[in-house]
Short mmCIF file of C-alpha atoms in Angstrom, two decimals:
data_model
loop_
_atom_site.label_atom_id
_atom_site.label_comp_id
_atom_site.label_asym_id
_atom_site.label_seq_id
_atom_site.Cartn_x
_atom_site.Cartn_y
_atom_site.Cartn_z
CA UNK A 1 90.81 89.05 96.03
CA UNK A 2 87.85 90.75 98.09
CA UNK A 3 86.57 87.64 99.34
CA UNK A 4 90.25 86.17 100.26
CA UNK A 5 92.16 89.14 101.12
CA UNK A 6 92.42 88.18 104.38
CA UNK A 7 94.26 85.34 104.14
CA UNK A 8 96.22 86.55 101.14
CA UNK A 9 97.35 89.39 103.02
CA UNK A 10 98.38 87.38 106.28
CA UNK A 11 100.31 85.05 103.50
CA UNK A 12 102.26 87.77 102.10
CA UNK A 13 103.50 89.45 105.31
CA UNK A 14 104.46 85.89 106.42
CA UNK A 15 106.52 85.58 103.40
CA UNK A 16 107.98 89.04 103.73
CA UNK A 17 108.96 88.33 107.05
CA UNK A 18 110.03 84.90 106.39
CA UNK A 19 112.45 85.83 103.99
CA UNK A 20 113.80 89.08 106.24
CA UNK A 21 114.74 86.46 108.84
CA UNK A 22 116.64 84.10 106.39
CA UNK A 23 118.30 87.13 104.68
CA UNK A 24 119.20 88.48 108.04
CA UNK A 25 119.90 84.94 109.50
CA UNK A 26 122.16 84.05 107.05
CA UNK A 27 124.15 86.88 107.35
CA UNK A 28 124.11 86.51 111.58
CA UNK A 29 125.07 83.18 111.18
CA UNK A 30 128.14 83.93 109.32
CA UNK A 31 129.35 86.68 111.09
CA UNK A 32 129.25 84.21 114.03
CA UNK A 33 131.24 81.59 112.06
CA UNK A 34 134.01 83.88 111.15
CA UNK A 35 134.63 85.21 114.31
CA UNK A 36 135.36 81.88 115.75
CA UNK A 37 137.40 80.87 112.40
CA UNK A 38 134.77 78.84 110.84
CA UNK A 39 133.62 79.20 107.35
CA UNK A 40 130.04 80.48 106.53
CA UNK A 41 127.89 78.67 104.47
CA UNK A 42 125.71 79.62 101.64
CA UNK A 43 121.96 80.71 101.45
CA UNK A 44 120.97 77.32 101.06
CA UNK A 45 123.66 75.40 103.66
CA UNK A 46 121.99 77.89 106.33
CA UNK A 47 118.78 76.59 105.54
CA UNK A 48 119.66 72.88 106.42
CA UNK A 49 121.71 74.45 109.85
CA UNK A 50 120.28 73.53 113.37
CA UNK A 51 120.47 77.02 113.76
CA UNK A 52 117.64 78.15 111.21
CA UNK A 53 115.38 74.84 112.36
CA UNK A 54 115.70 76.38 115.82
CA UNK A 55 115.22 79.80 115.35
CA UNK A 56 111.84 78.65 113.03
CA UNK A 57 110.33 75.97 114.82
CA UNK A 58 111.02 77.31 118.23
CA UNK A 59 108.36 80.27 117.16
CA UNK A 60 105.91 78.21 114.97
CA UNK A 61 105.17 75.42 117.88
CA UNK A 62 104.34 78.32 120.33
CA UNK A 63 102.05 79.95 118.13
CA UNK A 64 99.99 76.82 116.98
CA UNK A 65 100.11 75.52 120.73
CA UNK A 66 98.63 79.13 121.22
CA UNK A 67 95.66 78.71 118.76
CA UNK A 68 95.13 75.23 119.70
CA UNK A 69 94.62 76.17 122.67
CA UNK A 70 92.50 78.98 122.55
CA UNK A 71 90.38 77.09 120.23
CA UNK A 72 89.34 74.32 122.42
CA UNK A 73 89.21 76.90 125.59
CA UNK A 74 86.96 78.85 123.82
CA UNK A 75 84.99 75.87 123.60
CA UNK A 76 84.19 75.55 126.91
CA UNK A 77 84.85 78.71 129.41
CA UNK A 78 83.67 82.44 128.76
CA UNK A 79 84.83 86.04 129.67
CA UNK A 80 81.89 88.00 129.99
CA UNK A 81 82.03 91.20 127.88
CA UNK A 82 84.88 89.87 125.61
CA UNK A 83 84.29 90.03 122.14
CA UNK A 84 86.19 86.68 121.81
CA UNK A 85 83.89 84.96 124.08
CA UNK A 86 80.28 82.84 123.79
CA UNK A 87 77.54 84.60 125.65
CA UNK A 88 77.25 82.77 129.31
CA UNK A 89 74.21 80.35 129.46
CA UNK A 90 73.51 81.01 125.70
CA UNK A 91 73.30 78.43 123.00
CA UNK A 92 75.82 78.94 120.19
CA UNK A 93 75.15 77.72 116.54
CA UNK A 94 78.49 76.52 117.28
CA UNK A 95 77.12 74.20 120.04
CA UNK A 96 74.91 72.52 117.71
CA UNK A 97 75.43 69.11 117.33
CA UNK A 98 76.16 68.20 113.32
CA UNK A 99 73.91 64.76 113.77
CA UNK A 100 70.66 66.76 113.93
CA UNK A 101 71.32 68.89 110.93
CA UNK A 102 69.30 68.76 107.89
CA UNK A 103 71.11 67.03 104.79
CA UNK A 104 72.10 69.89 102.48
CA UNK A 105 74.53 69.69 99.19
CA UNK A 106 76.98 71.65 100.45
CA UNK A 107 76.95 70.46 103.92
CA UNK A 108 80.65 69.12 104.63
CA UNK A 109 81.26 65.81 102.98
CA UNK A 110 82.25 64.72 106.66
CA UNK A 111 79.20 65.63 108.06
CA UNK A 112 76.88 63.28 105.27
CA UNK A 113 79.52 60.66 106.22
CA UNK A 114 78.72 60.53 109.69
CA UNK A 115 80.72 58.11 112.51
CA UNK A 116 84.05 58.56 113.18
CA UNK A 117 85.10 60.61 110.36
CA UNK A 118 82.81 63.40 111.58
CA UNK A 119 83.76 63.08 115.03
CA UNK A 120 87.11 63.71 113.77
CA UNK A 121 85.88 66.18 111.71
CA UNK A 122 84.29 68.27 114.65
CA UNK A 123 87.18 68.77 116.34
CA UNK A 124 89.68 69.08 113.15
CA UNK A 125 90.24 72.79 113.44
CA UNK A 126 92.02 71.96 117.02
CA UNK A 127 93.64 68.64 115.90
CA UNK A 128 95.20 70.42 112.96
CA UNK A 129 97.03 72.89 115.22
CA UNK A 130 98.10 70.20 117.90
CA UNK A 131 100.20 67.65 115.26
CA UNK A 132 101.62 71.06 113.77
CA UNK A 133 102.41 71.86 117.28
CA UNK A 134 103.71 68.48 117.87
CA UNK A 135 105.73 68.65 114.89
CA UNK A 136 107.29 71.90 115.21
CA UNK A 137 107.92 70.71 118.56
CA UNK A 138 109.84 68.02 117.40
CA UNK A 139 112.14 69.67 114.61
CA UNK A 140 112.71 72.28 117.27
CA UNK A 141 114.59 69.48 119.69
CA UNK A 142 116.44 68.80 116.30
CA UNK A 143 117.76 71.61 115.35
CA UNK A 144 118.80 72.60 118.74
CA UNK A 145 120.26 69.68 119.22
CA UNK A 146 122.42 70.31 116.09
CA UNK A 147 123.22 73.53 117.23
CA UNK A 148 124.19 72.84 120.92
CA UNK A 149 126.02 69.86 119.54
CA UNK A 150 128.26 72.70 117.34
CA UNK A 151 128.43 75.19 120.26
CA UNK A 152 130.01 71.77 122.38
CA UNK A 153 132.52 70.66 120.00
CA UNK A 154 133.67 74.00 119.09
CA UNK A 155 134.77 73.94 122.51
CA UNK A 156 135.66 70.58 122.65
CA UNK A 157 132.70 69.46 124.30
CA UNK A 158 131.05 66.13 123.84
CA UNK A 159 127.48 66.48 122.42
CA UNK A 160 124.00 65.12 123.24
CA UNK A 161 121.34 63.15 121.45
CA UNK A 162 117.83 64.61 120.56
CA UNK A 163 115.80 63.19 123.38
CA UNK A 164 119.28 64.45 125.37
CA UNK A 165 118.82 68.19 124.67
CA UNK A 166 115.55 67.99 125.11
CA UNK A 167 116.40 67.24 128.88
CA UNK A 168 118.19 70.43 129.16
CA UNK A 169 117.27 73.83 130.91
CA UNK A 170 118.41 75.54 127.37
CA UNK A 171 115.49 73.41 125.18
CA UNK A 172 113.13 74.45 127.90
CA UNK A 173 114.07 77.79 128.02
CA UNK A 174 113.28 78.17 124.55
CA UNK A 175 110.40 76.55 124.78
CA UNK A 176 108.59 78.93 127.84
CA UNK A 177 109.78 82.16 126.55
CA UNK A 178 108.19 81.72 123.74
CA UNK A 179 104.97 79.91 125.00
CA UNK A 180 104.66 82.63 127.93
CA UNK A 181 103.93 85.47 125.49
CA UNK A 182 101.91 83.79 123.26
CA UNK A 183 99.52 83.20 126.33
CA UNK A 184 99.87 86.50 127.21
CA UNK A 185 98.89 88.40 124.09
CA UNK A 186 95.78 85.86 124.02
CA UNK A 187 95.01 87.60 127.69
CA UNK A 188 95.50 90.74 127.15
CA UNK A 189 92.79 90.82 123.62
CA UNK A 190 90.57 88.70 125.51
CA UNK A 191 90.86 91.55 128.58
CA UNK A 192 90.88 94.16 126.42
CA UNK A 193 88.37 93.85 123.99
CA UNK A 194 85.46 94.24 126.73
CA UNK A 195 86.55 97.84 126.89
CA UNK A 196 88.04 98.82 123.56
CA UNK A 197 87.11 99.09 120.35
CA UNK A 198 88.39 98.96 116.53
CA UNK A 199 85.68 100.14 114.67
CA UNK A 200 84.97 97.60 111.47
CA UNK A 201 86.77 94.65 113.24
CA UNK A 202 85.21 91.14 113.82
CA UNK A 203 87.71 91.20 116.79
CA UNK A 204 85.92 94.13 118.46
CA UNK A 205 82.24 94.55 119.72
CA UNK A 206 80.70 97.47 117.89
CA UNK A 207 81.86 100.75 119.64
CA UNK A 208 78.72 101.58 120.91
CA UNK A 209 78.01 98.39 122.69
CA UNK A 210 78.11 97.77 126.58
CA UNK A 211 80.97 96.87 128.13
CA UNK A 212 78.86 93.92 129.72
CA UNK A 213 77.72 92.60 126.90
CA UNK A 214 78.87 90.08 124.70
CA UNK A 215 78.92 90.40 120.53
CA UNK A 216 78.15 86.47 119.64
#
């Protein structure tokens, strides 16, 4: 638990919060269905709803587009002072190329293996969060597309296809406003961790540290 609580922790309040927004989804999506004479739907029927897809996928693409991103930025460029940044001009056991690394048991299987599977290896942690981005991206279009095509006919409106909606202002919309603060909040710890602190943090520098220099 110790050496995982991390990740167990982050797990549970996703679940938590996961479940308040199908519990409180649910019960938003029916209130909206009665008031325009339609019946509600179960726990489960909401689940399968272009509504729920939506409402999920519209927030999960942004945030692995976010960590995608920042992954393979913080590859390359550098903010001077931030806590989330390499040191300018120094070399990064990060940098090191795998190649020249002395074989080792427990040195990745991918790494022993050598040619393309480790130069798909070396860049896995980004490709991971680009095909869920890509995916979520994806079921997003669908289940707005379901939901736009319900908001149409229930006032008589014809509908659209997928690749359709995903022409509209509306998909974008949902797209940006969701994308916009993800970059932001990336700023904004980048910005602010050259001058604050949270003591006991691998996010922070330690308190007493510079606000020039760099904790790598």
């Amino acid at each position: 638990m110790r050496d995982h609580g991390l990740m167990i922790t982050n797990g549970a309040l996703f679940l938590l919060s996961f479940v308040g927004m199908v519990l409180s989804g649910v019960r938003t999506y029916n209130e909206e269905q009665l008031s325009h004479g339609e019946p509600g739907v179960t726990l489960a029927g909401f689940l399968l709803t272009g509504d729920f897809l939506e409402a999920t996928f519209e927030n999960w693409e942004s945030e692995f587009l976010q960590m995608g991103m920042y992954v393979v930025l913080t590859a390359y460029l550098f903010q001077r002072g931030s806590s989330e940044s390499k040191l300018p001009g120094k070399h990064e056991p990060q940098d090191d190329d795998p190649r020249a690394a002395a074989p080792h048991p427990d040195t990745p299987w991918p790494v022993r293996r050598g040619g393309l599977v480790l130069r798909l290896y070396e860049h896995s942690l980004s490709i991971m969060f680009f095909v869920l981005f890509a995916a979520s991206f994806l079921l997003h279009a669908v289940g707005g597309s379901e939901a736009y095509n319900d908001e149409q006919a229930s006032h008589g409106e014809p509908g659209t296809t997928v690749l359709g909606y995903m022409g509209t202002s509306r998909f974008w919309f949902e797209s940006f406003q969701n994308w916009q603060s993800e970059f932001m909040v990336i700023a904004l710890m980048i910005g602010a961790s050259v001058y604050l602190r949270e003591r006991g943090s691998v996010e922070s520098k330690p308190v007493a540290m510079a606000h020039s220099d760099t904790d790598t």
